[in-house]
């Protein structure tokens, strides 16, 4: 049998997580991995016009459970997904601030800004933190500044 897994390839990455490397899963993971910003299922669908939304949603749910992506509720009404880029994927320890532009709808990662520590009451323990700042991105701020009042 021919070994279709290539060292460092997406197929191998999926197989290491116990995920069968179907063509759809490989395509979806490649799109999310190649982007430097979180994407919604709809945005992934627009990149992959041959893959239906339900298949993408199932893949993202599976990837999230396996720790390949983390989910970001950015306030836009749809979940955004980002590839986990830390040294030990799957732990979701790459917690950083996200920014959601209220004008253009983009969500950006500020990898160099860690999520501030929150001291919880005794008896509570956090497993993850989502920190989203909303406002206007740099580009939209410029556009707004140039618009007549």
N, C-alpha and C. Protein backbone atom coordinates (compact mmCIF):
# COMPACT_ATOMS: atom_id res chain seq x y z
N UNK A 1 0.85 -1.19 0.00
CA UNK A 1 0.00 0.00 0.00
C UNK A 1 0.88 1.24 0.00
N UNK A 2 0.54 2.19 -0.84
CA UNK A 2 1.32 3.42 -0.95
C UNK A 2 1.05 4.31 0.25
N UNK A 3 2.10 4.88 0.83
CA UNK A 3 1.95 5.78 1.96
C UNK A 3 1.72 7.19 1.43
N UNK A 4 0.51 7.69 1.61
CA UNK A 4 0.19 9.02 1.09
C UNK A 4 0.52 10.12 2.10
N UNK A 5 0.94 9.73 3.29
CA UNK A 5 1.28 10.73 4.30
C UNK A 5 2.68 11.25 4.07
N UNK A 6 2.82 12.53 4.06
CA UNK A 6 4.12 13.14 3.86
C UNK A 6 4.56 13.80 5.16
N UNK A 7 5.86 13.72 5.50
CA UNK A 7 6.34 14.31 6.75
C UNK A 7 5.93 15.77 6.85
N UNK A 8 5.29 16.10 7.96
CA UNK A 8 4.89 17.48 8.20
C UNK A 8 3.65 17.89 7.44
N UNK A 9 3.05 16.98 6.68
CA UNK A 9 1.88 17.32 5.88
C UNK A 9 0.60 17.35 6.69
N UNK A 10 -0.43 17.92 6.10
CA UNK A 10 -1.73 18.02 6.76
C UNK A 10 -2.31 16.64 7.03
N UNK A 11 -2.13 15.71 6.08
CA UNK A 11 -2.62 14.34 6.28
C UNK A 11 -2.04 13.76 7.57
N UNK A 12 -0.75 13.91 7.74
CA UNK A 12 -0.07 13.37 8.91
C UNK A 12 -0.54 14.06 10.18
N UNK A 13 -0.72 15.36 10.11
CA UNK A 13 -1.19 16.12 11.26
C UNK A 13 -2.56 15.60 11.73
N UNK A 14 -3.44 15.33 10.77
CA UNK A 14 -4.76 14.79 11.12
C UNK A 14 -4.64 13.39 11.70
N UNK A 15 -3.87 12.55 11.04
CA UNK A 15 -3.69 11.16 11.49
C UNK A 15 -3.13 11.11 12.91
N UNK A 16 -2.20 11.98 13.24
CA UNK A 16 -1.62 12.02 14.60
C UNK A 16 -2.67 12.36 15.65
N UNK A 17 -3.71 13.05 15.25
CA UNK A 17 -4.80 13.42 16.16
C UNK A 17 -5.91 12.38 16.17
N UNK A 18 -5.71 11.29 15.40
CA UNK A 18 -6.73 10.25 15.34
C UNK A 18 -7.89 10.62 14.43
N UNK A 19 -7.66 11.55 13.51
CA UNK A 19 -8.70 11.99 12.58
C UNK A 19 -8.39 11.42 11.21
N UNK A 20 -9.38 10.76 10.62
CA UNK A 20 -9.22 10.23 9.27
C UNK A 20 -9.04 11.39 8.30
N UNK A 21 -8.01 11.34 7.51
CA UNK A 21 -7.66 12.45 6.61
C UNK A 21 -8.46 12.36 5.31
N UNK A 22 -9.73 12.75 5.36
CA UNK A 22 -10.56 12.76 4.15
C UNK A 22 -10.19 13.97 3.30
N UNK A 23 -10.51 13.93 2.01
CA UNK A 23 -10.20 15.09 1.15
C UNK A 23 -10.80 16.40 1.66
N UNK A 24 -12.04 16.35 2.17
CA UNK A 24 -12.68 17.56 2.67
C UNK A 24 -11.95 18.09 3.90
N UNK A 25 -11.60 17.22 4.83
CA UNK A 25 -10.91 17.65 6.04
C UNK A 25 -9.54 18.24 5.72
N UNK A 26 -8.85 17.65 4.76
CA UNK A 26 -7.54 18.18 4.36
C UNK A 26 -7.71 19.57 3.76
N UNK A 27 -8.69 19.76 2.89
CA UNK A 27 -8.94 21.07 2.29
C UNK A 27 -9.28 22.12 3.34
N UNK A 28 -10.18 21.77 4.25
CA UNK A 28 -10.61 22.72 5.29
C UNK A 28 -9.45 23.09 6.20
N UNK A 29 -8.69 22.10 6.65
CA UNK A 29 -7.56 22.41 7.53
C UNK A 29 -6.51 23.24 6.81
N UNK A 30 -6.27 22.96 5.54
CA UNK A 30 -5.30 23.74 4.78
C UNK A 30 -5.72 25.21 4.72
N UNK A 31 -7.00 25.48 4.48
CA UNK A 31 -7.47 26.87 4.41
C UNK A 31 -7.27 27.57 5.74
N UNK A 32 -7.73 26.95 6.84
CA UNK A 32 -7.64 27.60 8.14
C UNK A 32 -6.19 27.74 8.60
N UNK A 33 -5.35 26.78 8.23
CA UNK A 33 -3.94 26.83 8.63
C UNK A 33 -3.18 27.90 7.85
N UNK A 34 -3.54 28.12 6.60
CA UNK A 34 -2.85 29.10 5.76
C UNK A 34 -3.21 30.54 6.09
N UNK A 35 -4.34 30.75 6.75
CA UNK A 35 -4.77 32.11 7.08
C UNK A 35 -4.13 32.57 8.38
N UNK A 36 -3.87 33.83 8.47
CA UNK A 36 -3.26 34.42 9.66
C UNK A 36 -4.30 35.10 10.55
N UNK A 37 -5.58 34.80 10.28
CA UNK A 37 -6.67 35.41 11.04
C UNK A 37 -7.79 34.39 11.19
N UNK A 38 -8.62 34.55 12.22
CA UNK A 38 -9.74 33.63 12.42
C UNK A 38 -10.77 33.75 11.29
N UNK A 39 -11.40 32.62 10.97
CA UNK A 39 -12.38 32.58 9.88
C UNK A 39 -13.68 31.92 10.35
N UNK A 40 -14.78 32.39 9.82
CA UNK A 40 -16.07 31.76 10.09
C UNK A 40 -16.27 30.62 9.08
N UNK A 41 -17.24 29.78 9.36
CA UNK A 41 -17.56 28.69 8.43
C UNK A 41 -17.94 29.27 7.07
N UNK A 42 -18.66 30.38 7.07
CA UNK A 42 -19.07 31.02 5.81
C UNK A 42 -17.85 31.50 5.02
N UNK A 43 -16.85 32.05 5.71
CA UNK A 43 -15.63 32.50 5.03
C UNK A 43 -14.85 31.33 4.46
N UNK A 44 -14.80 30.23 5.20
CA UNK A 44 -14.12 29.04 4.71
C UNK A 44 -14.87 28.51 3.49
N UNK A 45 -16.19 28.51 3.55
CA UNK A 45 -17.00 28.05 2.42
C UNK A 45 -16.74 28.86 1.17
N UNK A 46 -16.56 30.16 1.31
CA UNK A 46 -16.30 31.00 0.13
C UNK A 46 -14.93 30.71 -0.48
N UNK A 47 -14.00 30.22 0.34
CA UNK A 47 -12.67 29.82 -0.17
C UNK A 47 -12.74 28.46 -0.86
N UNK A 48 -13.67 27.62 -0.42
CA UNK A 48 -13.79 26.26 -0.94
C UNK A 48 -15.16 26.09 -1.60
N UNK A 49 -15.31 26.58 -2.78
CA UNK A 49 -16.62 26.55 -3.42
C UNK A 49 -17.13 25.15 -3.75
N UNK A 50 -16.29 24.12 -3.60
CA UNK A 50 -16.71 22.75 -3.87
C UNK A 50 -17.11 22.00 -2.60
N UNK A 51 -17.02 22.65 -1.44
CA UNK A 51 -17.34 21.99 -0.18
C UNK A 51 -18.54 22.69 0.45
N UNK A 52 -19.54 21.89 0.86
CA UNK A 52 -20.74 22.49 1.43
C UNK A 52 -20.53 22.88 2.90
N UNK A 53 -21.37 23.79 3.35
CA UNK A 53 -21.24 24.37 4.69
C UNK A 53 -21.35 23.32 5.80
N UNK A 54 -22.24 22.35 5.64
CA UNK A 54 -22.39 21.35 6.70
C UNK A 54 -21.13 20.50 6.85
N UNK A 55 -20.47 20.19 5.76
CA UNK A 55 -19.21 19.43 5.83
C UNK A 55 -18.12 20.24 6.53
N UNK A 56 -18.09 21.54 6.24
CA UNK A 56 -17.11 22.42 6.88
C UNK A 56 -17.40 22.51 8.38
N UNK A 57 -18.67 22.67 8.73
CA UNK A 57 -19.06 22.75 10.14
C UNK A 57 -18.68 21.49 10.89
N UNK A 58 -18.93 20.32 10.30
CA UNK A 58 -18.56 19.07 10.94
C UNK A 58 -17.04 18.97 11.12
N UNK A 59 -16.29 19.38 10.10
CA UNK A 59 -14.83 19.34 10.18
C UNK A 59 -14.33 20.27 11.28
N UNK A 60 -14.87 21.48 11.35
CA UNK A 60 -14.41 22.43 12.36
C UNK A 60 -14.75 21.95 13.77
N UNK A 61 -15.90 21.32 13.94
CA UNK A 61 -16.28 20.76 15.24
C UNK A 61 -15.29 19.67 15.64
N UNK A 62 -14.95 18.81 14.71
CA UNK A 62 -13.98 17.74 14.95
C UNK A 62 -12.59 18.31 15.26
N UNK A 63 -12.16 19.31 14.48
CA UNK A 63 -10.85 19.93 14.70
C UNK A 63 -10.79 20.61 16.07
N UNK A 64 -11.89 21.24 16.47
CA UNK A 64 -11.93 21.92 17.76
C UNK A 64 -11.80 20.91 18.89
N UNK A 65 -12.54 19.81 18.80
CA UNK A 65 -12.46 18.77 19.83
C UNK A 65 -11.06 18.16 19.90
N UNK A 66 -10.36 18.09 18.76
CA UNK A 66 -9.01 17.51 18.70
C UNK A 66 -7.93 18.52 19.06
N UNK A 67 -8.30 19.79 19.26
CA UNK A 67 -7.33 20.80 19.64
C UNK A 67 -6.54 21.38 18.48
N UNK A 68 -7.00 21.16 17.25
CA UNK A 68 -6.31 21.74 16.08
C UNK A 68 -6.67 23.21 15.88
N UNK A 69 -7.86 23.59 16.29
CA UNK A 69 -8.31 24.98 16.17
C UNK A 69 -8.93 25.41 17.49
N UNK A 70 -8.97 26.70 17.70
CA UNK A 70 -9.78 27.18 18.80
C UNK A 70 -10.88 28.08 18.26
N UNK A 71 -11.98 28.09 18.98
CA UNK A 71 -13.18 28.80 18.54
C UNK A 71 -13.25 30.15 19.26
N UNK A 72 -13.63 31.16 18.50
CA UNK A 72 -13.68 32.51 19.02
C UNK A 72 -15.06 33.10 18.78
N UNK A 73 -15.86 33.27 19.83
CA UNK A 73 -17.14 33.97 19.66
C UNK A 73 -16.84 35.47 19.68
N UNK A 74 -16.80 36.10 18.51
CA UNK A 74 -16.34 37.49 18.43
C UNK A 74 -17.45 38.53 18.51
N UNK A 75 -18.66 38.08 18.79
CA UNK A 75 -19.77 39.03 18.89
C UNK A 75 -20.47 39.28 17.58
N UNK A 76 -20.02 38.67 16.49
CA UNK A 76 -20.63 38.89 15.18
C UNK A 76 -21.83 37.99 14.93
N UNK A 77 -22.06 37.04 15.83
CA UNK A 77 -23.17 36.11 15.65
C UNK A 77 -22.74 34.78 15.03
N UNK A 78 -21.50 34.72 14.55
CA UNK A 78 -21.00 33.44 14.04
C UNK A 78 -19.65 33.17 14.68
N UNK A 79 -19.39 31.90 14.91
CA UNK A 79 -18.13 31.50 15.54
C UNK A 79 -17.00 31.66 14.53
N UNK A 80 -15.85 32.12 14.98
CA UNK A 80 -14.66 32.19 14.14
C UNK A 80 -13.70 31.12 14.65
N UNK A 81 -12.93 30.56 13.73
CA UNK A 81 -12.00 29.50 14.07
C UNK A 81 -10.60 29.91 13.66
N UNK A 82 -9.64 29.55 14.51
CA UNK A 82 -8.24 29.89 14.26
C UNK A 82 -7.39 28.66 14.52
N UNK A 83 -6.44 28.42 13.64
CA UNK A 83 -5.52 27.30 13.79
C UNK A 83 -4.66 27.52 15.03
N UNK A 84 -4.52 26.50 15.86
CA UNK A 84 -3.67 26.60 17.06
C UNK A 84 -2.21 26.52 16.64
N UNK A 85 -1.48 27.57 16.85
CA UNK A 85 -0.10 27.67 16.37
C UNK A 85 0.96 27.49 17.45
N UNK A 86 0.57 27.21 18.69
CA UNK A 86 1.56 27.07 19.74
C UNK A 86 2.38 25.80 19.55
N UNK A 87 3.48 25.72 20.27
CA UNK A 87 4.41 24.59 20.13
C UNK A 87 3.76 23.25 20.42
N UNK A 88 2.84 23.22 21.37
CA UNK A 88 2.17 21.98 21.72
C UNK A 88 0.68 22.11 21.38
N UNK A 89 0.32 21.93 20.10
CA UNK A 89 -1.08 22.10 19.70
C UNK A 89 -2.00 21.19 20.51
N UNK A 90 -3.18 21.69 20.74
CA UNK A 90 -4.17 20.88 21.44
C UNK A 90 -4.41 21.33 22.86
N UNK A 91 -3.53 22.15 23.40
CA UNK A 91 -3.71 22.61 24.77
C UNK A 91 -4.43 23.94 24.82
N UNK A 92 -4.59 24.58 23.70
CA UNK A 92 -5.21 25.91 23.61
C UNK A 92 -4.54 26.90 24.55
N UNK A 93 -3.24 26.77 24.70
CA UNK A 93 -2.51 27.68 25.58
C UNK A 93 -2.08 28.94 24.83
N UNK A 94 -2.43 29.02 23.55
CA UNK A 94 -2.04 30.21 22.78
C UNK A 94 -3.11 31.29 22.92
N UNK A 95 -3.45 31.57 24.16
CA UNK A 95 -4.47 32.56 24.45
C UNK A 95 -3.93 33.96 24.20
N UNK A 96 -4.62 34.70 23.34
CA UNK A 96 -4.22 36.06 23.04
C UNK A 96 -5.47 36.88 22.76
N UNK A 97 -5.30 38.18 22.71
CA UNK A 97 -6.41 39.10 22.47
C UNK A 97 -6.81 39.06 21.00
N UNK A 98 -8.12 39.12 20.77
CA UNK A 98 -8.68 39.21 19.42
C UNK A 98 -9.39 40.55 19.30
N UNK A 99 -9.44 41.07 18.08
CA UNK A 99 -10.11 42.33 17.82
C UNK A 99 -11.14 42.12 16.72
N UNK A 100 -12.38 42.54 16.97
CA UNK A 100 -13.45 42.42 15.97
C UNK A 100 -13.86 43.82 15.52
N UNK A 101 -13.74 44.06 14.21
CA UNK A 101 -14.13 45.36 13.66
C UNK A 101 -15.64 45.38 13.43
N UNK A 102 -16.30 46.34 14.03
CA UNK A 102 -17.75 46.46 13.93
C UNK A 102 -18.21 47.00 12.58
N UNK A 103 -17.29 47.53 11.81
CA UNK A 103 -17.65 48.10 10.50
C UNK A 103 -17.47 47.09 9.37
N UNK A 104 -16.29 46.47 9.26
CA UNK A 104 -16.02 45.55 8.15
C UNK A 104 -16.22 44.09 8.53
N UNK A 105 -16.35 43.80 9.83
CA UNK A 105 -16.65 42.44 10.28
C UNK A 105 -15.45 41.52 10.42
N UNK A 106 -14.24 42.01 10.19
CA UNK A 106 -13.06 41.15 10.32
C UNK A 106 -12.72 40.93 11.79
N UNK A 107 -12.08 39.81 12.04
CA UNK A 107 -11.55 39.51 13.37
C UNK A 107 -10.07 39.28 13.20
N UNK A 108 -9.28 39.92 14.03
CA UNK A 108 -7.83 39.83 13.94
C UNK A 108 -7.25 39.33 15.25
N UNK A 109 -6.12 38.67 15.15
CA UNK A 109 -5.41 38.18 16.33
C UNK A 109 -4.31 39.15 16.68
N UNK A 110 -4.19 39.45 17.94
CA UNK A 110 -3.06 40.21 18.44
C UNK A 110 -2.23 39.23 19.27
N UNK A 111 -1.42 38.45 18.56
CA UNK A 111 -0.65 37.38 19.19
C UNK A 111 0.30 37.87 20.28
N UNK A 112 0.76 39.09 20.17
CA UNK A 112 1.72 39.60 21.15
C UNK A 112 1.05 40.17 22.40
N UNK A 113 -0.28 40.21 22.41
CA UNK A 113 -0.99 40.73 23.58
C UNK A 113 -1.69 39.55 24.27
N UNK A 114 -1.17 39.13 25.42
CA UNK A 114 -1.79 37.99 26.11
C UNK A 114 -3.12 38.39 26.76
N UNK A 115 -3.96 37.40 26.96
CA UNK A 115 -5.21 37.62 27.67
C UNK A 115 -4.86 37.97 29.12
N UNK A 116 -5.41 39.07 29.63
CA UNK A 116 -5.11 39.44 31.02
C UNK A 116 -5.57 38.35 32.00
N UNK A 117 -4.81 38.16 33.05
CA UNK A 117 -5.17 37.17 34.07
C UNK A 117 -6.41 37.64 34.82
N UNK A 118 -7.29 36.70 35.08
CA UNK A 118 -8.50 36.99 35.84
C UNK A 118 -8.47 36.13 37.09
N UNK A 119 -8.58 36.76 38.24
CA UNK A 119 -8.60 36.00 39.49
C UNK A 119 -10.03 35.60 39.78
N UNK A 120 -10.25 34.29 39.78
CA UNK A 120 -11.59 33.76 40.03
C UNK A 120 -11.79 33.49 41.52
N UNK A 121 -13.05 33.47 41.95
CA UNK A 121 -13.32 33.14 43.35
C UNK A 121 -12.85 31.72 43.69
N UNK A 122 -12.63 31.46 44.94
CA UNK A 122 -12.21 30.14 45.41
C UNK A 122 -13.20 29.08 44.93
N UNK A 123 -12.66 27.96 44.48
CA UNK A 123 -13.50 26.86 44.03
C UNK A 123 -13.76 26.85 42.53
N UNK A 124 -13.42 27.93 41.83
CA UNK A 124 -13.61 28.01 40.39
C UNK A 124 -12.29 27.73 39.69
N UNK A 125 -12.36 27.10 38.53
CA UNK A 125 -11.15 26.93 37.72
C UNK A 125 -11.51 27.10 36.26
N UNK A 126 -10.75 27.92 35.58
CA UNK A 126 -11.01 28.22 34.17
C UNK A 126 -10.31 27.18 33.29
N UNK A 127 -10.96 26.82 32.19
CA UNK A 127 -10.34 25.93 31.21
C UNK A 127 -9.97 26.67 29.94
N UNK A 128 -10.62 27.80 29.69
CA UNK A 128 -10.25 28.63 28.54
C UNK A 128 -10.77 30.04 28.76
N UNK A 129 -10.21 30.95 28.00
CA UNK A 129 -10.61 32.35 28.09
C UNK A 129 -10.71 32.91 26.69
N UNK A 130 -11.76 33.65 26.45
CA UNK A 130 -11.91 34.35 25.18
C UNK A 130 -11.91 35.84 25.50
N UNK A 131 -11.04 36.57 24.82
CA UNK A 131 -10.93 38.00 25.07
C UNK A 131 -11.02 38.71 23.72
N UNK A 132 -12.15 39.38 23.50
CA UNK A 132 -12.39 40.06 22.23
C UNK A 132 -12.64 41.53 22.50
N UNK A 133 -11.90 42.37 21.82
CA UNK A 133 -12.10 43.81 21.87
C UNK A 133 -12.83 44.18 20.58
N UNK A 134 -13.88 44.97 20.68
CA UNK A 134 -14.64 45.39 19.50
C UNK A 134 -14.43 46.88 19.27
N UNK A 135 -14.50 47.27 18.02
CA UNK A 135 -14.34 48.67 17.66
C UNK A 135 -14.09 48.78 16.17
N UNK A 136 -13.24 49.72 15.78
CA UNK A 136 -12.89 49.91 14.38
C UNK A 136 -11.44 49.52 14.14
N UNK A 137 -11.21 48.72 13.10
CA UNK A 137 -9.84 48.35 12.75
C UNK A 137 -9.13 49.58 12.18
N UNK A 138 -7.85 49.44 11.96
CA UNK A 138 -7.05 50.55 11.46
C UNK A 138 -7.58 51.10 10.13
N UNK A 139 -7.91 50.19 9.22
CA UNK A 139 -8.40 50.60 7.90
C UNK A 139 -9.74 51.32 7.99
N UNK A 140 -10.66 50.78 8.79
CA UNK A 140 -11.98 51.40 8.93
C UNK A 140 -11.89 52.72 9.68
N UNK A 141 -10.97 52.83 10.63
CA UNK A 141 -10.77 54.10 11.33
C UNK A 141 -10.33 55.18 10.36
N UNK A 142 -9.43 54.82 9.43
CA UNK A 142 -8.98 55.78 8.42
C UNK A 142 -10.14 56.20 7.52
N UNK A 143 -10.94 55.24 7.10
CA UNK A 143 -12.09 55.53 6.22
C UNK A 143 -13.06 56.47 6.93
N UNK A 144 -13.32 56.19 8.19
CA UNK A 144 -14.27 57.02 8.96
C UNK A 144 -13.73 58.43 9.13
N UNK A 145 -12.43 58.56 9.31
CA UNK A 145 -11.82 59.87 9.47
C UNK A 145 -11.91 60.69 8.19
N UNK A 146 -11.93 60.01 7.05
CA UNK A 146 -11.98 60.70 5.75
C UNK A 146 -13.40 60.97 5.25
N UNK A 147 -14.40 60.40 5.92
CA UNK A 147 -15.79 60.62 5.50
C UNK A 147 -16.28 61.96 6.01
N UNK A 148 -17.04 62.67 5.17
CA UNK A 148 -17.60 63.96 5.63
C UNK A 148 -18.69 63.70 6.69
N UNK A 149 -18.77 64.63 7.62
CA UNK A 149 -19.78 64.49 8.70
C UNK A 149 -21.08 64.85 8.19
